[in-house]
XYZ file of C-alpha atoms in Angstrom:
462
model
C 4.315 12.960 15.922
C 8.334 12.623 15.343
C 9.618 9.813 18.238
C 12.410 8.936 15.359
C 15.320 7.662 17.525
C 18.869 7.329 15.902
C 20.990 4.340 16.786
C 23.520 5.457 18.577
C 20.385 7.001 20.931
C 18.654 3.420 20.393
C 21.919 1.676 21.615
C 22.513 4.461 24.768
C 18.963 3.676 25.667
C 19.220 -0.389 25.196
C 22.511 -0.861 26.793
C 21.698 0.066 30.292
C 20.673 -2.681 32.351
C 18.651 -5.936 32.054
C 15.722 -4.364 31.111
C 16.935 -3.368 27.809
C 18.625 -6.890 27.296
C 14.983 -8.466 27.816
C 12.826 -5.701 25.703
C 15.853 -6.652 22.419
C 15.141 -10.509 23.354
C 11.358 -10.121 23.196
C 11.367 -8.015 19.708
C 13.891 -10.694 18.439
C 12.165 -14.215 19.089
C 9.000 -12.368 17.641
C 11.005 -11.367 14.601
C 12.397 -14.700 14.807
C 8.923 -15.902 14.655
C 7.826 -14.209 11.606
C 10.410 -14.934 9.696
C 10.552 -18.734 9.885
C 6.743 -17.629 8.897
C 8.225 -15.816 5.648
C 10.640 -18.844 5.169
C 8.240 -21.431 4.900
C 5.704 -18.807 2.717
C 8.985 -18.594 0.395
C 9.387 -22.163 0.581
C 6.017 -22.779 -0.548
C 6.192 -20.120 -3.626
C 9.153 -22.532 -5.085
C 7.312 -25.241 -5.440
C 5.261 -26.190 -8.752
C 1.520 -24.526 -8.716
C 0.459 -21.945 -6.097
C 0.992 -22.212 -2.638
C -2.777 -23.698 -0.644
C -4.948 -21.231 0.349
C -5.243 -23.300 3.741
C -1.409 -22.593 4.307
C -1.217 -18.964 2.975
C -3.716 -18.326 5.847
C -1.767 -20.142 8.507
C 1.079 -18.360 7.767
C -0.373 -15.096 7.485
C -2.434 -15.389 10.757
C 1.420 -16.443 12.213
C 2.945 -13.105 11.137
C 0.495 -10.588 11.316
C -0.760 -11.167 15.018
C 2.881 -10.404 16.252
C 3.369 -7.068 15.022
C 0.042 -5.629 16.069
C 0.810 -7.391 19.890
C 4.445 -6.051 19.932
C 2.732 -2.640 18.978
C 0.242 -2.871 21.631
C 2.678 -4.019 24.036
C 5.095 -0.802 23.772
C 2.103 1.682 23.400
C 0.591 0.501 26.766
C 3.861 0.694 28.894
C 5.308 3.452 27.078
C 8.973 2.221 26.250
C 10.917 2.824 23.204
C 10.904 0.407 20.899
C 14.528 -1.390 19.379
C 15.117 0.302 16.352
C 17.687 -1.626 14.867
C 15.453 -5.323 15.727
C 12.816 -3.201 13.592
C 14.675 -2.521 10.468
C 16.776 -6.074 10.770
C 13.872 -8.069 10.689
C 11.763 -5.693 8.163
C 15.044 -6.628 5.999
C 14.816 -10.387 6.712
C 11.295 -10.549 5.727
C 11.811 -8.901 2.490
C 15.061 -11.077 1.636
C 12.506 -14.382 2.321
C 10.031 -12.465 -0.546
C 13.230 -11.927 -2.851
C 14.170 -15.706 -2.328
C 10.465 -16.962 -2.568
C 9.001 -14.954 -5.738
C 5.380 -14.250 -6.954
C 2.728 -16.059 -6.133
C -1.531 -15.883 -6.902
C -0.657 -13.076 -9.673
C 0.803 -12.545 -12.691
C 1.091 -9.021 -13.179
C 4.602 -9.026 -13.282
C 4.826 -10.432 -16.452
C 3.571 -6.813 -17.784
C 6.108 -5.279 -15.723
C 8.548 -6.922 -17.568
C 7.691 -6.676 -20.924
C 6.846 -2.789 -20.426
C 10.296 -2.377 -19.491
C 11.263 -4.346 -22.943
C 9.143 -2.140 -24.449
C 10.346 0.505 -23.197
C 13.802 0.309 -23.938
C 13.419 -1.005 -27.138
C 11.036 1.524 -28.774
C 11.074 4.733 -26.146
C 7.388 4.219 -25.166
C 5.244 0.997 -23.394
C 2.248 2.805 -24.662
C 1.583 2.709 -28.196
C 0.929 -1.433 -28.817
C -0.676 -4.359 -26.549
C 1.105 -7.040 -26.395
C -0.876 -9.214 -28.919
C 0.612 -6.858 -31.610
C 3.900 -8.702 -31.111
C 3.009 -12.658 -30.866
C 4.080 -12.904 -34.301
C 6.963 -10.879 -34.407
C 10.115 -12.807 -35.019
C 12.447 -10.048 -33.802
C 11.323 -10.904 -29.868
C 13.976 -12.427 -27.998
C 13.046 -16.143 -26.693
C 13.264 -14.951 -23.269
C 10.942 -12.191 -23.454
C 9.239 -14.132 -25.769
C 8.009 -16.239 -22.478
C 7.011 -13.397 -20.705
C 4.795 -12.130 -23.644
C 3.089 -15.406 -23.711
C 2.293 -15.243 -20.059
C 0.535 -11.495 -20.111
C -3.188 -11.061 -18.888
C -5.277 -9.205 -21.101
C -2.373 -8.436 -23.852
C -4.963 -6.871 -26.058
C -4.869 -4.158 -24.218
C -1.908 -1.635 -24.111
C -0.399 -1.291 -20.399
C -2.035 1.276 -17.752
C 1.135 1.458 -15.389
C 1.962 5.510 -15.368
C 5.185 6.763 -16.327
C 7.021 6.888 -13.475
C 6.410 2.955 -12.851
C 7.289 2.454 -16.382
C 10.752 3.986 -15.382
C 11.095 1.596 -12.703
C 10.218 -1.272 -15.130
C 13.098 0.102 -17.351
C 15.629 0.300 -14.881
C 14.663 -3.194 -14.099
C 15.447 -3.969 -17.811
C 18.124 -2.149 -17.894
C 20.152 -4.019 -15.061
C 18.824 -7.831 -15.891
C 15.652 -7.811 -18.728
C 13.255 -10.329 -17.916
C 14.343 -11.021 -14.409
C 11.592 -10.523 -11.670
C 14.206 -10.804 -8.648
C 15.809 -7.531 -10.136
C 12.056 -5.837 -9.936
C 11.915 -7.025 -6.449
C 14.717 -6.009 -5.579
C 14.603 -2.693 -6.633
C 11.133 -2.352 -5.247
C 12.537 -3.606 -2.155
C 14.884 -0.807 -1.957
C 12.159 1.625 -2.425
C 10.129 0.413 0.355
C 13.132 0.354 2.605
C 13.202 4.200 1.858
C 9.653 4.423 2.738
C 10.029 2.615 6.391
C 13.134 5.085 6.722
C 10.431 8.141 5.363
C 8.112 6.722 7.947
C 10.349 6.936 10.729
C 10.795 10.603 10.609
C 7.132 11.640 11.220
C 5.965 8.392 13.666
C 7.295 6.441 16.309
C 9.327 3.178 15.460
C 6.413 1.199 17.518
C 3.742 3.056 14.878
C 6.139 2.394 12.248
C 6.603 -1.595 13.070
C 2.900 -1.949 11.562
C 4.034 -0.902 8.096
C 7.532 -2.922 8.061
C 6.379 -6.117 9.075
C 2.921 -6.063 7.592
C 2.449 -9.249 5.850
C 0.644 -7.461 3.369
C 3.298 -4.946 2.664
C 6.040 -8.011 2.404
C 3.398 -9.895 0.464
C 2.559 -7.350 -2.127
C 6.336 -5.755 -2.559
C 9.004 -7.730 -1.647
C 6.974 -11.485 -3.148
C 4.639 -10.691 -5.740
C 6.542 -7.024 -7.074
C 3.596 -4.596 -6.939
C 5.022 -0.963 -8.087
C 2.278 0.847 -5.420
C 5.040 1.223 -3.348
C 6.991 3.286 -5.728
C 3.691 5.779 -5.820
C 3.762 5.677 -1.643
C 7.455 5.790 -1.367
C 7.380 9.343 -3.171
C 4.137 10.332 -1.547
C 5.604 10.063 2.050
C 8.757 12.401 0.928
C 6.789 14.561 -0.202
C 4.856 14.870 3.220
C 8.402 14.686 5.122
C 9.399 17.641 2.859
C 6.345 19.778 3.578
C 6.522 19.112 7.140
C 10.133 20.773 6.865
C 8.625 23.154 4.571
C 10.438 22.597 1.872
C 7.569 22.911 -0.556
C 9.323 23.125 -3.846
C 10.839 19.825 -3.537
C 7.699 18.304 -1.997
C 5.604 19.601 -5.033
C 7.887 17.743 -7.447
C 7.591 14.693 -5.796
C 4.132 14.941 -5.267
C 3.593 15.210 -9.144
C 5.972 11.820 -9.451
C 3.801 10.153 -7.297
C 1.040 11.440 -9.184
C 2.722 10.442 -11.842
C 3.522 6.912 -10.480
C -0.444 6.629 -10.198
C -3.532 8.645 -10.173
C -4.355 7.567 -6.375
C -1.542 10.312 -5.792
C -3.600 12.912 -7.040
C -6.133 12.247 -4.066
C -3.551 13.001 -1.525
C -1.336 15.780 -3.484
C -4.122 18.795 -3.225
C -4.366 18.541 0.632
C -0.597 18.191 1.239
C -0.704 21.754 -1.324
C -3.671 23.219 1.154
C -2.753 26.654 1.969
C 0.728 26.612 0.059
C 0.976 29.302 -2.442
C 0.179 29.092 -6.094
C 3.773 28.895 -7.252
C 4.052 25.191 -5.323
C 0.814 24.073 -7.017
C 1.719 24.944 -10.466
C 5.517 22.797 -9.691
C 3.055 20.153 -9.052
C 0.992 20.516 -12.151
C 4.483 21.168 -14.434
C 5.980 18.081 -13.121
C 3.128 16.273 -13.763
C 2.923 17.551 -17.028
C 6.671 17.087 -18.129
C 6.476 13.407 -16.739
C 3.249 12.858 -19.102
C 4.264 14.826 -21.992
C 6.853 12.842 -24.092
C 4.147 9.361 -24.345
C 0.935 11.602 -25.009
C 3.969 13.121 -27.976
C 4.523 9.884 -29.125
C 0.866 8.432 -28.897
C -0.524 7.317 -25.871
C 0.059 7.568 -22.458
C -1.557 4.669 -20.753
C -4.699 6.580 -19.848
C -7.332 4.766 -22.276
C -6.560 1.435 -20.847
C -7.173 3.118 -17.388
C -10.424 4.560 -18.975
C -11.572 0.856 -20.032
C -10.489 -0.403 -16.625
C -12.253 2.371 -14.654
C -15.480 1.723 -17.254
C -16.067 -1.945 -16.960
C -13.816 -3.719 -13.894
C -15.355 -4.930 -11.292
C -13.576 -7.019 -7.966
C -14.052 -7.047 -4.337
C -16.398 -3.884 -4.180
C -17.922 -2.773 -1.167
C -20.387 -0.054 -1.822
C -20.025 -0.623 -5.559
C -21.153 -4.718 -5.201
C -24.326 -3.578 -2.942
C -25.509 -0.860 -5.116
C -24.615 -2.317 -8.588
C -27.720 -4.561 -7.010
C -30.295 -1.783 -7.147
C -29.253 0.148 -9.790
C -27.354 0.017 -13.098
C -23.427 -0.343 -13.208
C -22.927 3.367 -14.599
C -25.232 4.769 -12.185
C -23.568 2.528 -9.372
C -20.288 4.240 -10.533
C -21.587 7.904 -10.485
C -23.673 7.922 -7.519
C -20.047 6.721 -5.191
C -17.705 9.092 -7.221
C -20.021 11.872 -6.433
C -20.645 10.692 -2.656
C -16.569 10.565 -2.498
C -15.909 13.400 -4.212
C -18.236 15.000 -1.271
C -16.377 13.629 1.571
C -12.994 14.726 -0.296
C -14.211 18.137 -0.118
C -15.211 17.869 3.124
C -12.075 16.539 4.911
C -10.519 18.943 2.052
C -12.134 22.754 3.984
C -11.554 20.585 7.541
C -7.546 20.048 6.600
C -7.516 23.801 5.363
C -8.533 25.086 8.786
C -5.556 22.968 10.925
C -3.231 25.005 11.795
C 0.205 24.033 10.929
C 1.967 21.562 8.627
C -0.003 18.586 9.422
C -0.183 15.375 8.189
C -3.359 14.595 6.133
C -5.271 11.617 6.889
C -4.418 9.657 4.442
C -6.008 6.319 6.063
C -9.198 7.866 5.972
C -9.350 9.540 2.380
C -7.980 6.085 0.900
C -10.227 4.054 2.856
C -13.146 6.094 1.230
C -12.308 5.959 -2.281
C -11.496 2.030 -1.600
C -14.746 1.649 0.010
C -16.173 3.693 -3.209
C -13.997 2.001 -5.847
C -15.769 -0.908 -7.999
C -11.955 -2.742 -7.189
C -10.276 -3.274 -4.150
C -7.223 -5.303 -4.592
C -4.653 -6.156 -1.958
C -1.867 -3.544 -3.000
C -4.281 -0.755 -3.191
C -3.784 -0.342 0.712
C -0.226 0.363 0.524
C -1.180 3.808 -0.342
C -3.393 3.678 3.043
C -1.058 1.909 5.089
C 1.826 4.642 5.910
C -0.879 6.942 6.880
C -2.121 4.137 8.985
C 1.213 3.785 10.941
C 1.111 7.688 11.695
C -2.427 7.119 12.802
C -3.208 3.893 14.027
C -6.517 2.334 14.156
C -7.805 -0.765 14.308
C -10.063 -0.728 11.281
C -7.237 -0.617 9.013
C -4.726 -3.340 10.505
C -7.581 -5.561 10.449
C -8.302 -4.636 6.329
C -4.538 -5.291 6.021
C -5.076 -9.236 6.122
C -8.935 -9.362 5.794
C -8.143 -8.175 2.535
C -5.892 -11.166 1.262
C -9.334 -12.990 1.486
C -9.684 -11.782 -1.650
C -7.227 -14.179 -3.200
C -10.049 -16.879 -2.311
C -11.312 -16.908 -6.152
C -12.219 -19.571 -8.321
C -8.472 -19.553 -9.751
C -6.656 -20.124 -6.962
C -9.664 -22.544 -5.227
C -9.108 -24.453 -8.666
C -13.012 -24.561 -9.139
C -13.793 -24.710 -12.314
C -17.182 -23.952 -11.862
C -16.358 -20.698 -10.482
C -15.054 -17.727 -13.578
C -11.444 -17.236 -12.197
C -11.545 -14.607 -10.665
C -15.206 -14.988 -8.924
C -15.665 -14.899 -5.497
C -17.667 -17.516 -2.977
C -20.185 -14.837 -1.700
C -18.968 -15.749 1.897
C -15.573 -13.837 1.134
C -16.875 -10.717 0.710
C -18.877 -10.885 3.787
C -16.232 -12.271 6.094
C -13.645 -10.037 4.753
C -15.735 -6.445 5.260
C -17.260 -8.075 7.986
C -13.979 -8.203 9.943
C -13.589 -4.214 8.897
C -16.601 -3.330 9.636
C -16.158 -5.035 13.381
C -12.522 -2.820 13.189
C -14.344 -0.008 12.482
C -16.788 -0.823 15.632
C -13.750 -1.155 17.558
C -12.711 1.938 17.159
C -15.384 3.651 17.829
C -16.227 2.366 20.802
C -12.322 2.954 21.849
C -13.103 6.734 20.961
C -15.985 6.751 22.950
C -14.791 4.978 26.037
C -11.436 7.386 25.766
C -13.763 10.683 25.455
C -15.680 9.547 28.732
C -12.144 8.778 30.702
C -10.898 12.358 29.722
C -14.070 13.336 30.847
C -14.204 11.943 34.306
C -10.263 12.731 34.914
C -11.197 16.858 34.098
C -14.073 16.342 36.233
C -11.885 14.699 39.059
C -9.371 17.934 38.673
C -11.928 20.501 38.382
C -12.146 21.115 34.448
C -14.989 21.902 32.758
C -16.277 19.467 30.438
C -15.986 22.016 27.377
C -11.985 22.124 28.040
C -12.004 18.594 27.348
């Protein structure tokens, strides 16, 4: 699926007649829309305290209905959808996030001060942050960011190749989260570009104005999109087989996080050795110099994998019937099941295609004991090349999952509990998605079915 259309086409195509006039007015007053949406979300991350759950709702409801209606609206009358309105607006929204900042999260404060650490002693990896409350040679301002970081006993688990984002983030401004953003920004800009090349722009409007995507990157500065941004060039290289290059960045991405490494083996599939031991050497040399100078992050994953625990799905219901390890083994072997599975099923396409990469994310998310909102921006691209409705509805059930005790400001709630109707109301709404789409598979099978009986096809060529 390529449909990429340059501008100039775009421009040949819009500036004939008043159709075109009417299609670029429609796309604009809904871009228009969403971004007074972003505006007042940006607006609302200024002020003192978080913004109200009650609000963040509203205003997620307002820009995430749009999209998936525009999207609808092209794929049914089969029109080409205004390129340049799509990357305008995917740039407004993101320039409301830069102007508005983080909000319900913190994380960024690690970001940060791995980047300080980073420059200042050639590895994040060796100390937690606790190890340097008392040390007098901290500047003030990063000082204030050390006093602000969750969990600072325990050493960072952000993978190299964020870490090197969170450097060159130092490196232009230290201690400045608009210079993060920004530069994350960029990098997602690359990836709607990336996405572009292997799906149609309508597809591709999904990912770019995705409240969760603007949400996640351009507000709060999650690095995922560093890890996706690599992953899709690597699948735009393959597809133009250009496997040596798309081996390397499949180890960065890899090497960006370890959710890469479910996706690098079946963009390899079939490739010859040489490609997958690029992969593996990449990976390697981007590892090598921390685990040299004593620790690469992956203990702290260890303890996270070992003992964390938020907005499960399979993991909450069967941590209920059995104990937490056994919880934990029985889904990593049911995944790593279906991975091999889809894994022999990928082997035997023929051709350079995409892999699924909605539906291998969406089972180890379903099989993780954590599911929080950025993890999906590894699942979304693949989700704009293959559009369902099960996983536009997970991108904004899953901000439900800000509704914690934290951000509720009940105290009698641990922080980062739950009310047990979020959980229910959030998979609940995937789980309908999921129903959806079956039933659209169904119904679609059974119309094929009847128009090659009506022409005089056998069923079986169907």
């Amino acid at each position: 699926m390529t449909g990429s259309v340059s501008i100039g086409n775009e421009q040949a195509i819009y500036g004939r007649g008043r159709r075109g006039a009417t299609l670029r007015w429609y796309v604009d007053a809904f871009g228009l829309w969403c971004a007074l949406g972003y505006a007042a979300l940006a607006v609302l991350a200024r002020q003192p305290g978080e913004p109200p759950l009650t609000a963040f709702f509203l205003l997620i409801v307002c820009t995430g209905l749009p999209p998936i209606g525009l999207y609808l609206h092209f794929r049914q009358r089969e029109e080409p959808f205004p390129l340049s309105s799509l990357l305008v607006w995917a740039v407004v929204f993101r320039i409301c996030g830069l102007l508005g900042g983080p909000f319900y999260e913190d994380d960024f404060y690690r970001y940060l001060w791995d980047g300080y650490r980073f420059a200042t002693t050639g590895t994040p990896y060796v100390t937690a942050p606790e190890d340097s409350f008392t040390d007098p040679g901290v500047a003030p301002a990063m000082q204030s960011v050390l006093d602000r970081i969750n969990y600072p006993e325990l050493p960072t688990i952000y993978a190299p190749v964020t870490q090197s984002v969170f450097l060159l983030g130092y490196w232009l401004q230290p201690g400045s989260v608009a210079v993060l953003q920004a530069i994350l920004i960029a990098l997602d800009l690359v990836a709607v570009a990336l996405l572009l090349r292997v799906a149609p722009p309508r597809n591709v409007l999904l990912y770019a104005w995705c409240p969760l995507v603007v949400k996640e990157i351009a507000f709060t500065a999650h690095p995922d999109g560093v890890g996706t941004c690599l992953l899709l060039a690597a699948v735009v290289l393959a597809r133009n087989r250009r496997m040596q290059f798309a081996a390397v960045m499949l180890g960065l991405a890899t090497g960006a996080k370890v959710f890469g490494l479910v996706l690098a083996p079946l963009v390899l599939a079939g490739t010859r050795i040489r490609y997958w031991l690029l992969f593996a050497a990449t990976l390697a040399a981007v590892y090598a110099p921390f685990a040299v100078s004593g620790g690469s992050g992956l203990d702290s994953l260890q303890e996270f994998a070992r003992g964390w625990e938020f907005n499960s799905l399979l993991f909450g219901l069967l941590k209920t019937a059995m104990p937490p390890f056994e919880a934990r083994l029985a889904l990593g072997l049911a995944f790593a099941a279906f991975w091999g599975w889809y894994y022999a099923r990928h082997l035997r396409t023929p051709g350079r295609h995409i892999p699924r990469g909605d539906w291998v994310f969406g089972a180890l998310l379903a099989a993780s004991p954590v599911i929080n909102p950025w993890y999906l921006l590894w699942l979304l691209p693949f989700a704009a090349v293959f559009p369902s409705i099960w996983a536009w509805t997970a991108s904004l059930a899953v901000l439900l999952s800000y509704v914690t005790g934290l951000n509720l400001q009940d105290y009698a709630l641990h922080p980062y509990a739950q009310p047990l109707w979020v959980r229910g109301l959030e998979f609940g709404l995937v789980l309908c998605g999921v129903g959806c789409d079956l039933i659209h598979r169904r119904w679609r099978r059974r119309s094929g079915r009847a128009v090659a009986a009506a022409d005089g096809v056998s069923p079986t060529e169907v």
